[in-house]
CSV table of C-alpha atoms in Angstrom, one decimal:
chain,number,residue,atom,x,y,z
A,1,MET,CA,-94.7,8.2,-43.2
A,2,LYS,CA,-94.4,10.7,-40.4
A,3,THR,CA,-93.7,8.1,-37.6
A,4,SER,CA,-91.1,6.3,-39.7
A,5,PHE,CA,-89.4,9.6,-40.2
A,6,LYS,CA,-89.4,10.2,-36.5
A,7,VAL,CA,-87.9,6.7,-35.9
A,8,LEU,CA,-85.2,7.5,-38.4
A,9,VAL,CA,-84.3,10.7,-36.7
A,10,LEU,CA,-84.4,9.1,-33.3
A,11,GLY,CA,-82.3,6.2,-34.5
A,12,PHE,CA,-79.8,8.7,-36.0
A,13,ILE,CA,-79.6,10.7,-32.7
A,14,ILE,CA,-79.1,7.5,-30.7
A,15,GLY,CA,-76.6,6.3,-33.3
A,16,VAL,CA,-74.6,9.5,-33.0
A,17,MET,CA,-74.7,9.3,-29.2
A,18,PHE,CA,-73.4,5.8,-29.2
A,19,TRP,CA,-70.8,6.6,-31.8
A,20,GLY,CA,-69.7,9.6,-29.8
A,21,GLY,CA,-69.7,7.7,-26.6
A,22,PHE,CA,-67.7,4.9,-28.2
A,23,ASN,CA,-65.1,7.3,-29.5
A,24,TRP,CA,-65.1,9.2,-26.3
A,25,THR,CA,-64.4,6.0,-24.4
A,26,LEU,CA,-61.7,5.2,-26.9
A,27,GLU,CA,-60.1,8.6,-26.3
A,28,LEU,CA,-60.4,8.3,-22.5
A,29,THR,CA,-58.6,5.0,-22.5
A,30,ASN,CA,-55.9,6.4,-24.8
A,31,THR,CA,-54.3,8.5,-22.1
A,32,GLU,CA,-51.2,7.9,-20.0
A,33,SER,CA,-53.2,8.5,-16.8
A,34,PHE,CA,-55.5,5.6,-17.8
A,35,CYS,CA,-52.6,3.3,-18.5
A,36,ILE,CA,-50.9,3.9,-15.2
A,37,SER,CA,-54.2,3.6,-13.3
A,38,CYS,CA,-53.2,0.0,-13.1
A,39,HIS,CA,-50.3,-0.5,-10.7
A,40,GLU,CA,-48.9,-3.2,-13.0
A,41,MET,CA,-48.2,-0.5,-15.5
A,42,LYS,CA,-47.3,2.2,-13.1
A,43,GLU,CA,-44.8,0.5,-10.8
A,44,ASN,CA,-42.6,-1.1,-13.5
A,45,VAL,CA,-42.6,0.3,-17.0
A,46,TYR,CA,-43.7,3.8,-16.1
A,47,MET,CA,-40.9,4.2,-13.5
A,48,GLU,CA,-38.3,3.3,-16.1
A,49,TYR,CA,-39.8,5.4,-18.8
A,50,GLN,CA,-39.4,8.5,-16.6
A,51,ASN,CA,-35.6,8.3,-17.0
A,52,THR,CA,-35.8,8.3,-20.8
A,53,ILE,CA,-35.7,10.8,-23.6
A,54,HIS,CA,-39.4,10.4,-24.4
A,55,TYR,CA,-40.4,11.6,-21.0
A,56,ASN,CA,-37.9,14.3,-20.3
A,57,ASN,CA,-35.9,16.2,-22.9
A,58,ARG,CA,-34.6,19.6,-24.0
A,59,SER,CA,-37.5,20.4,-26.3
A,60,GLY,CA,-40.3,19.3,-23.9
A,61,VAL,CA,-42.1,17.2,-26.5
A,62,ARG,CA,-43.2,13.9,-25.0
A,63,ALA,CA,-44.2,10.6,-26.3
A,64,THR,CA,-46.8,9.0,-23.9
A,65,CYS,CA,-47.7,5.3,-23.6
A,66,PRO,CA,-50.4,5.2,-26.2
A,67,ASP,CA,-48.2,7.2,-28.7
A,68,CYS,CA,-46.0,4.1,-28.9
A,69,HIS,CA,-48.4,1.3,-28.0
A,70,VAL,CA,-51.7,2.2,-29.6
A,71,PRO,CA,-51.9,2.8,-33.4
A,72,LYS,CA,-53.4,6.1,-34.6
A,73,GLU,CA,-55.3,4.8,-37.6
A,74,TRP,CA,-58.9,3.8,-36.6
A,75,LEU,CA,-58.9,0.2,-37.8
A,76,TYR,CA,-55.5,-0.7,-36.2
A,77,LYS,CA,-56.6,1.1,-33.1
A,78,ILE,CA,-59.7,-0.9,-32.7
A,79,LYS,CA,-57.8,-4.1,-33.3
A,80,ARG,CA,-55.3,-3.2,-30.6
A,81,LYS,CA,-58.0,-2.2,-28.2
A,82,ILE,CA,-59.7,-5.6,-28.6
A,83,GLN,CA,-56.4,-7.3,-28.0
A,84,ALA,CA,-55.9,-5.1,-24.9
A,85,SER,CA,-59.1,-6.4,-23.3
A,86,ASN,CA,-56.8,-9.4,-22.7
A,87,GLU,CA,-54.9,-7.1,-20.2
A,88,LEU,CA,-58.2,-6.7,-18.2
A,89,TYR,CA,-58.4,-10.5,-18.0
A,90,HIS,CA,-54.8,-10.8,-16.8
A,91,LYS,CA,-55.4,-7.9,-14.4
A,92,VAL,CA,-58.2,-10.0,-12.8
A,93,LEU,CA,-56.0,-13.1,-12.8
A,94,GLY,CA,-53.2,-11.1,-11.2
A,95,THR,CA,-50.7,-12.4,-13.8
A,96,ILE,CA,-48.1,-9.7,-13.2
A,97,ASP,CA,-49.3,-8.1,-10.0
A,98,THR,CA,-46.0,-8.3,-8.1
A,99,PRO,CA,-42.6,-7.1,-9.3
A,100,GLU,CA,-41.4,-10.8,-9.3
A,101,LYS,CA,-44.2,-12.0,-11.5
A,102,PHE,CA,-43.7,-9.0,-13.8
A,103,GLU,CA,-40.0,-9.8,-14.2
A,104,ALA,CA,-40.8,-13.4,-14.9
A,105,LYS,CA,-43.2,-12.5,-17.7
A,106,ARG,CA,-41.5,-9.4,-19.0
A,107,LEU,CA,-39.5,-11.1,-21.8
A,108,GLU,CA,-42.7,-12.6,-23.2
A,109,LEU,CA,-44.5,-9.2,-23.1
A,110,ALA,CA,-41.5,-7.5,-24.7
A,111,LEU,CA,-41.4,-10.1,-27.5
A,112,HIS,CA,-45.1,-9.5,-28.2
A,113,GLU,CA,-44.4,-5.8,-28.5
A,114,TRP,CA,-41.4,-6.2,-30.7
A,115,GLN,CA,-43.3,-8.6,-32.9
A,116,ARG,CA,-46.2,-6.1,-33.2
A,117,MET,CA,-43.9,-3.2,-34.0
A,118,LYS,CA,-41.8,-5.1,-36.5
A,119,SER,CA,-44.7,-6.4,-38.4
A,120,ALA,CA,-46.0,-2.9,-38.7
A,121,ASP,CA,-42.6,-1.5,-39.8
A,122,SER,CA,-42.4,0.5,-36.5
A,123,ARG,CA,-45.5,2.5,-37.5
A,124,GLU,CA,-45.9,4.2,-34.2
A,125,CYS,CA,-42.3,5.5,-34.1
A,126,ARG,CA,-42.8,6.8,-37.7
A,127,ASN,CA,-45.9,8.7,-36.6
A,128,CYS,CA,-43.5,11.1,-35.0
A,129,HIS,CA,-40.1,10.3,-36.6
A,130,ASP,CA,-40.5,10.7,-40.3
A,131,GLU,CA,-37.5,9.1,-42.0
A,132,GLU,CA,-37.8,11.5,-44.9
A,133,SER,CA,-37.5,14.5,-42.7
A,134,MET,CA,-34.5,13.2,-40.8
A,135,ASP,CA,-31.4,15.2,-41.5
A,136,TYR,CA,-28.7,12.6,-41.2
A,137,THR,CA,-26.0,15.3,-41.4
A,138,LYS,CA,-27.2,16.7,-38.1
A,139,GLN,CA,-27.1,13.3,-36.3
A,140,GLY,CA,-24.2,11.8,-34.5
A,141,ARG,CA,-21.5,9.8,-36.2
A,142,ARG,CA,-22.9,6.4,-35.1
A,143,ALA,CA,-26.4,7.3,-36.0
A,144,ILE,CA,-25.4,8.5,-39.5
A,145,TYR,CA,-23.8,5.2,-40.2
A,146,ALA,CA,-26.6,3.1,-38.7
A,147,HIS,CA,-29.4,5.0,-40.5
A,148,SER,CA,-27.9,5.8,-43.9
A,149,GLU,CA,-25.9,2.6,-44.4
A,150,GLU,CA,-26.6,-0.3,-42.0
A,151,ALA,CA,-30.4,0.2,-42.0
A,152,LYS,CA,-30.6,0.4,-45.8
A,153,LYS,CA,-28.2,-2.4,-46.4
A,154,THR,CA,-30.0,-4.8,-44.1
A,155,ASP,CA,-33.6,-3.5,-44.5
A,156,LYS,CA,-34.0,-2.9,-40.8
A,157,THR,CA,-36.8,-1.0,-39.1
A,158,CYS,CA,-36.5,1.3,-36.0
A,159,ILE,CA,-37.4,-1.4,-33.5
A,160,ASP,CA,-34.7,-3.7,-34.8
A,161,CYS,CA,-32.1,-1.4,-33.4
A,162,HIS,CA,-33.9,0.6,-30.7
A,163,LYS,CA,-35.1,-2.0,-28.4
A,164,GLY,CA,-35.3,-0.8,-24.8
A,165,ILE,CA,-36.0,2.8,-26.0
A,166,ALA,CA,-38.5,3.5,-23.2
A,167,HIS,CA,-38.0,0.7,-20.6
A,168,SER,CA,-35.3,-1.5,-19.1
A,169,LEU,CA,-34.7,-4.8,-20.9
A,170,PRO,CA,-34.9,-8.3,-19.4
A,171,ALA,CA,-31.7,-10.3,-18.9
A,172,ASN,CA,-31.6,-12.7,-21.8
A,173,TRP,CA,-33.3,-10.3,-24.3
A,174,GLU,CA,-30.6,-10.4,-26.9
A,175,GLN,CA,-30.6,-14.2,-27.4
A,176,ALA,CA,-34.4,-14.4,-27.2
A,177,ALA,CA,-34.9,-11.7,-29.8
A,178,LYS,CA,-32.4,-13.4,-32.1
A,179,ASP,CA,-34.1,-16.7,-31.7
A,180,ALA,CA,-37.5,-15.1,-32.5
A,181,GLY,CA,-36.0,-13.4,-35.5
A,182,LEU,CA,-36.7,-10.0,-34.1
B,1,MET,CA,5.6,24.8,35.6
B,2,LYS,CA,3.8,28.1,34.9
B,3,LYS,CA,6.8,29.5,33.2
B,4,ARG,CA,6.9,26.7,30.8
B,5,PHE,CA,3.2,26.9,30.1
B,6,VAL,CA,3.4,30.4,28.7
B,7,PRO,CA,5.8,29.8,25.8
B,8,LEU,CA,4.1,26.6,25.1
B,9,SER,CA,0.7,28.1,24.7
B,10,PHE,CA,2.3,30.9,22.7
B,11,LEU,CA,3.8,28.4,20.4
B,12,MET,CA,0.5,26.6,20.0
B,13,LEU,CA,-1.3,29.9,19.2
B,14,LEU,CA,1.3,30.6,16.6
B,15,LEU,CA,0.8,27.2,15.1
B,16,ALA,CA,-3.0,27.6,15.1
B,17,THR,CA,-2.9,31.0,13.3
B,18,THR,CA,-0.4,29.8,10.6
B,19,LEU,CA,-2.6,26.7,10.1
B,20,THR,CA,-5.8,28.8,9.7
B,21,LEU,CA,-3.9,31.2,7.4
B,22,TYR,CA,-2.7,28.3,5.4
B,23,ALA,CA,-6.1,26.8,5.3
B,24,GLU,CA,-7.6,29.9,3.8
B,25,GLU,CA,-5.2,29.8,1.0
B,26,LEU,CA,-5.9,26.1,0.3
B,27,GLN,CA,-8.5,25.8,-2.5
B,28,SER,CA,-10.3,22.6,-3.2
B,29,LEU,CA,-12.1,22.1,-6.5
B,30,ARG,CA,-15.3,23.6,-5.0
B,31,GLY,CA,-13.4,26.8,-4.2
B,32,ASN,CA,-13.0,28.0,-0.6
B,33,THR,CA,-16.6,28.0,0.3
B,34,PRO,CA,-17.1,26.5,3.8
B,35,LEU,CA,-18.7,23.1,3.9
B,36,SER,CA,-21.7,24.5,5.6
B,37,GLU,CA,-22.5,26.7,2.6
B,38,GLU,CA,-23.4,25.8,-0.9
B,39,SER,CA,-20.8,26.6,-3.5
B,40,MET,CA,-21.7,28.1,-6.9
B,41,PRO,CA,-22.7,25.3,-9.2
B,42,ALA,CA,-20.3,24.9,-12.1
B,43,GLU,CA,-21.4,25.9,-15.6
B,44,ASN,CA,-23.3,23.1,-17.3
B,45,LYS,CA,-21.2,21.9,-20.2
B,46,PRO,CA,-22.8,19.9,-22.9
B,47,TRP,CA,-21.3,16.4,-23.7
B,48,ALA,CA,-19.1,16.3,-26.7
B,49,LYS,CA,-20.7,15.0,-29.9
B,50,ASP,CA,-19.8,11.6,-31.4
B,51,SER,CA,-16.3,11.6,-32.8
B,52,GLU,CA,-13.6,9.2,-34.0
B,53,PRO,CA,-11.8,7.3,-31.2
B,54,ILE,CA,-9.6,9.7,-29.1
B,55,ALA,CA,-5.9,9.0,-29.1
B,56,ARG,CA,-4.7,7.3,-26.0
B,57,ASN,CA,-2.0,8.9,-23.8
B,58,TYR,CA,-0.3,5.9,-22.5
B,59,VAL,CA,-0.2,2.1,-22.7
B,60,GLN,CA,-3.0,0.5,-20.6
B,61,GLN,CA,-5.0,3.6,-20.5
B,62,PRO,CA,-8.7,2.9,-20.6
B,63,PRO,CA,-9.7,4.6,-23.8
B,64,LEU,CA,-11.9,7.7,-23.4
B,65,ILE,CA,-15.5,7.4,-24.7
B,66,PRO,CA,-15.7,9.3,-28.0
B,67,HIS,CA,-19.6,9.4,-28.1
B,68,LEU,CA,-22.7,10.4,-26.1
B,69,VAL,CA,-23.8,7.9,-23.4
B,70,GLU,CA,-26.7,9.8,-22.0
B,71,GLY,CA,-29.5,7.5,-20.9
B,72,TYR,CA,-27.4,4.4,-21.5
B,73,VAL,CA,-28.5,1.9,-18.9
B,74,VAL,CA,-26.1,-0.5,-17.2
B,75,ASN,CA,-27.9,-2.6,-14.6
B,76,ILE,CA,-28.0,-6.2,-13.4
B,77,LYS,CA,-30.0,-7.4,-16.4
B,78,PHE,CA,-28.9,-5.2,-19.2
B,79,ASN,CA,-25.7,-3.5,-20.2
B,80,LYS,CA,-26.3,-1.0,-23.0
B,81,CYS,CA,-22.6,-0.7,-23.8
B,82,MET,CA,-22.4,-4.4,-24.7
B,83,SER,CA,-25.1,-4.1,-27.3
B,84,CYS,CA,-22.5,-2.4,-29.5
B,85,HIS,CA,-19.1,-3.5,-28.0
B,86,SER,CA,-19.6,-7.2,-27.4
B,87,TRP,CA,-17.8,-9.7,-29.6
B,88,THR,CA,-21.0,-10.7,-31.3
B,89,ASN,CA,-22.2,-7.1,-32.0
B,90,TYR,CA,-19.1,-4.9,-32.6
B,91,GLN,CA,-18.8,-5.5,-36.3
B,92,GLN,CA,-22.3,-4.7,-37.1
B,93,ASN,CA,-22.0,-1.4,-35.2
B,94,ARG,CA,-18.5,-0.6,-36.3
B,95,ALA,CA,-17.5,-0.3,-32.7
B,96,THR,CA,-14.2,-1.3,-31.0
B,97,LYS,CA,-14.4,-4.9,-29.7
B,98,ILE,CA,-14.3,-5.0,-25.9
B,99,SER,CA,-10.8,-5.9,-24.7
B,100,GLN,CA,-10.1,-9.5,-24.0
B,101,THR,CA,-8.6,-8.5,-20.7
B,102,HIS,CA,-12.1,-7.7,-19.5
B,103,PHE,CA,-13.0,-11.4,-19.3
B,104,LYS,CA,-10.4,-12.2,-16.7
B,105,ASP,CA,-11.3,-12.2,-13.0
B,106,ARG,CA,-8.7,-11.0,-10.5
B,107,ASP,CA,-7.2,-14.5,-10.2
B,108,GLY,CA,-6.5,-14.5,-13.9
B,109,ASN,CA,-9.2,-17.0,-14.8
B,110,ASP,CA,-10.9,-16.5,-18.2
B,111,LEU,CA,-14.6,-16.1,-17.9
B,112,ALA,CA,-17.3,-16.6,-20.5
B,113,THR,CA,-18.8,-13.2,-19.9
B,114,VAL,CA,-17.5,-9.8,-18.8
B,115,SER,CA,-15.8,-10.1,-15.5
B,116,PRO,CA,-17.8,-8.5,-12.6
B,117,ARG,CA,-14.9,-6.1,-12.0
B,118,ARG,CA,-15.3,-4.8,-15.5
B,119,TYR,CA,-19.0,-4.7,-15.7
B,120,PHE,CA,-19.6,-1.0,-14.9
B,121,CYS,CA,-17.8,0.4,-17.9
B,122,THR,CA,-18.0,4.1,-16.9
B,123,GLN,CA,-16.0,3.4,-13.8
B,124,CYS,CA,-13.0,3.5,-16.1
B,125,HIS,CA,-14.2,4.7,-19.5
B,126,VAL,CA,-15.5,8.3,-19.4
B,127,PRO,CA,-17.3,10.5,-21.8
B,128,GLN,CA,-15.9,13.9,-22.6
B,129,VAL,CA,-16.9,17.6,-22.4
B,130,ASN,CA,-15.1,20.4,-24.1
B,131,ALA,CA,-13.7,22.1,-20.9
B,132,GLU,CA,-10.4,23.3,-19.6
B,133,ALA,CA,-8.6,20.9,-17.2
B,134,LEU,CA,-9.2,21.8,-13.6
B,135,ILE,CA,-5.7,21.0,-12.6
B,136,GLU,CA,-2.6,21.5,-14.8
B,137,ASN,CA,-1.1,18.2,-15.9
B,138,THR,CA,2.4,17.8,-17.2
B,139,PHE,CA,2.3,14.1,-17.6
B,140,LYS,CA,4.4,12.6,-20.5
B,141,PRO,CA,4.3,9.0,-21.5
B,142,VAL,CA,7.5,6.9,-21.7
B,143,GLU,CA,8.5,7.4,-25.3
B,144,ALA,CA,9.6,3.8,-25.9
B,145,VAL,CA,6.0,2.5,-25.4
B,146,SER,CA,3.8,5.3,-26.7
B,147,GLN,CA,2.4,5.2,-30.2
């Protein structure tokens, strides 16, 4: 009785440690500095992102890489993290380790991202931009029309209209997105 | 020889002083701060908010941009302006369709895409700030051809 209790307690403690360690690793890999520790991420997409509103703006609130690319909800997050181990594999292969290789593969990567965002109804954007809290009357003339009429009429989600919000777009993106129904 | 030299140098001195005096009155847009010093930076004016198209002042004027263009990228692969102004996209965005003249090269041939000399839109089309004109302008269009 006593030993089995001890085992249970020990098991519990080890469990907590693993769980904590697991979540700790998750958090550690959920930072911008982790993302740009790979030059593939730093030299292309990070450079472009620095010129955009989510890096530098009047209010000083930033959206970092994982804010847009890694879901917040646990289950989706784990799913994305497992997918992301593919990046490690391609890192070893050197799939995009030069600017030329990156440019050549960029459209494909962008299409993955659009697909992911569209199928989740732009969940990551909505984590910060709550449609309900958007005061259309305070927006610009073009945004008012797009958000309150065009988006409602055509059932569009954020990423349908805001492609290239954080990075530069590849040359034939418009046709490719259309062909893929994105 | 010497006698001639005196009035000549006097004349030159006179010329030089009038020139310097004149130069001091001359004001460029950066004021009369010498080139070796930094002039006061101009007040930072915010860009004008989105509005209706701005009336044109004369025929063939590149229309002014009536909306914000901050952060709009135009590079070799991507032209943000075309995502709203191209012939395929203008209707959906309720934007003005890009002018047909922009598809002609300098020899008058019609191209399938925007002519390279029209690619960098903000070379000719400019966004606005609410500021006084730096230089007075009394231009009037010819009445017969102004709307």
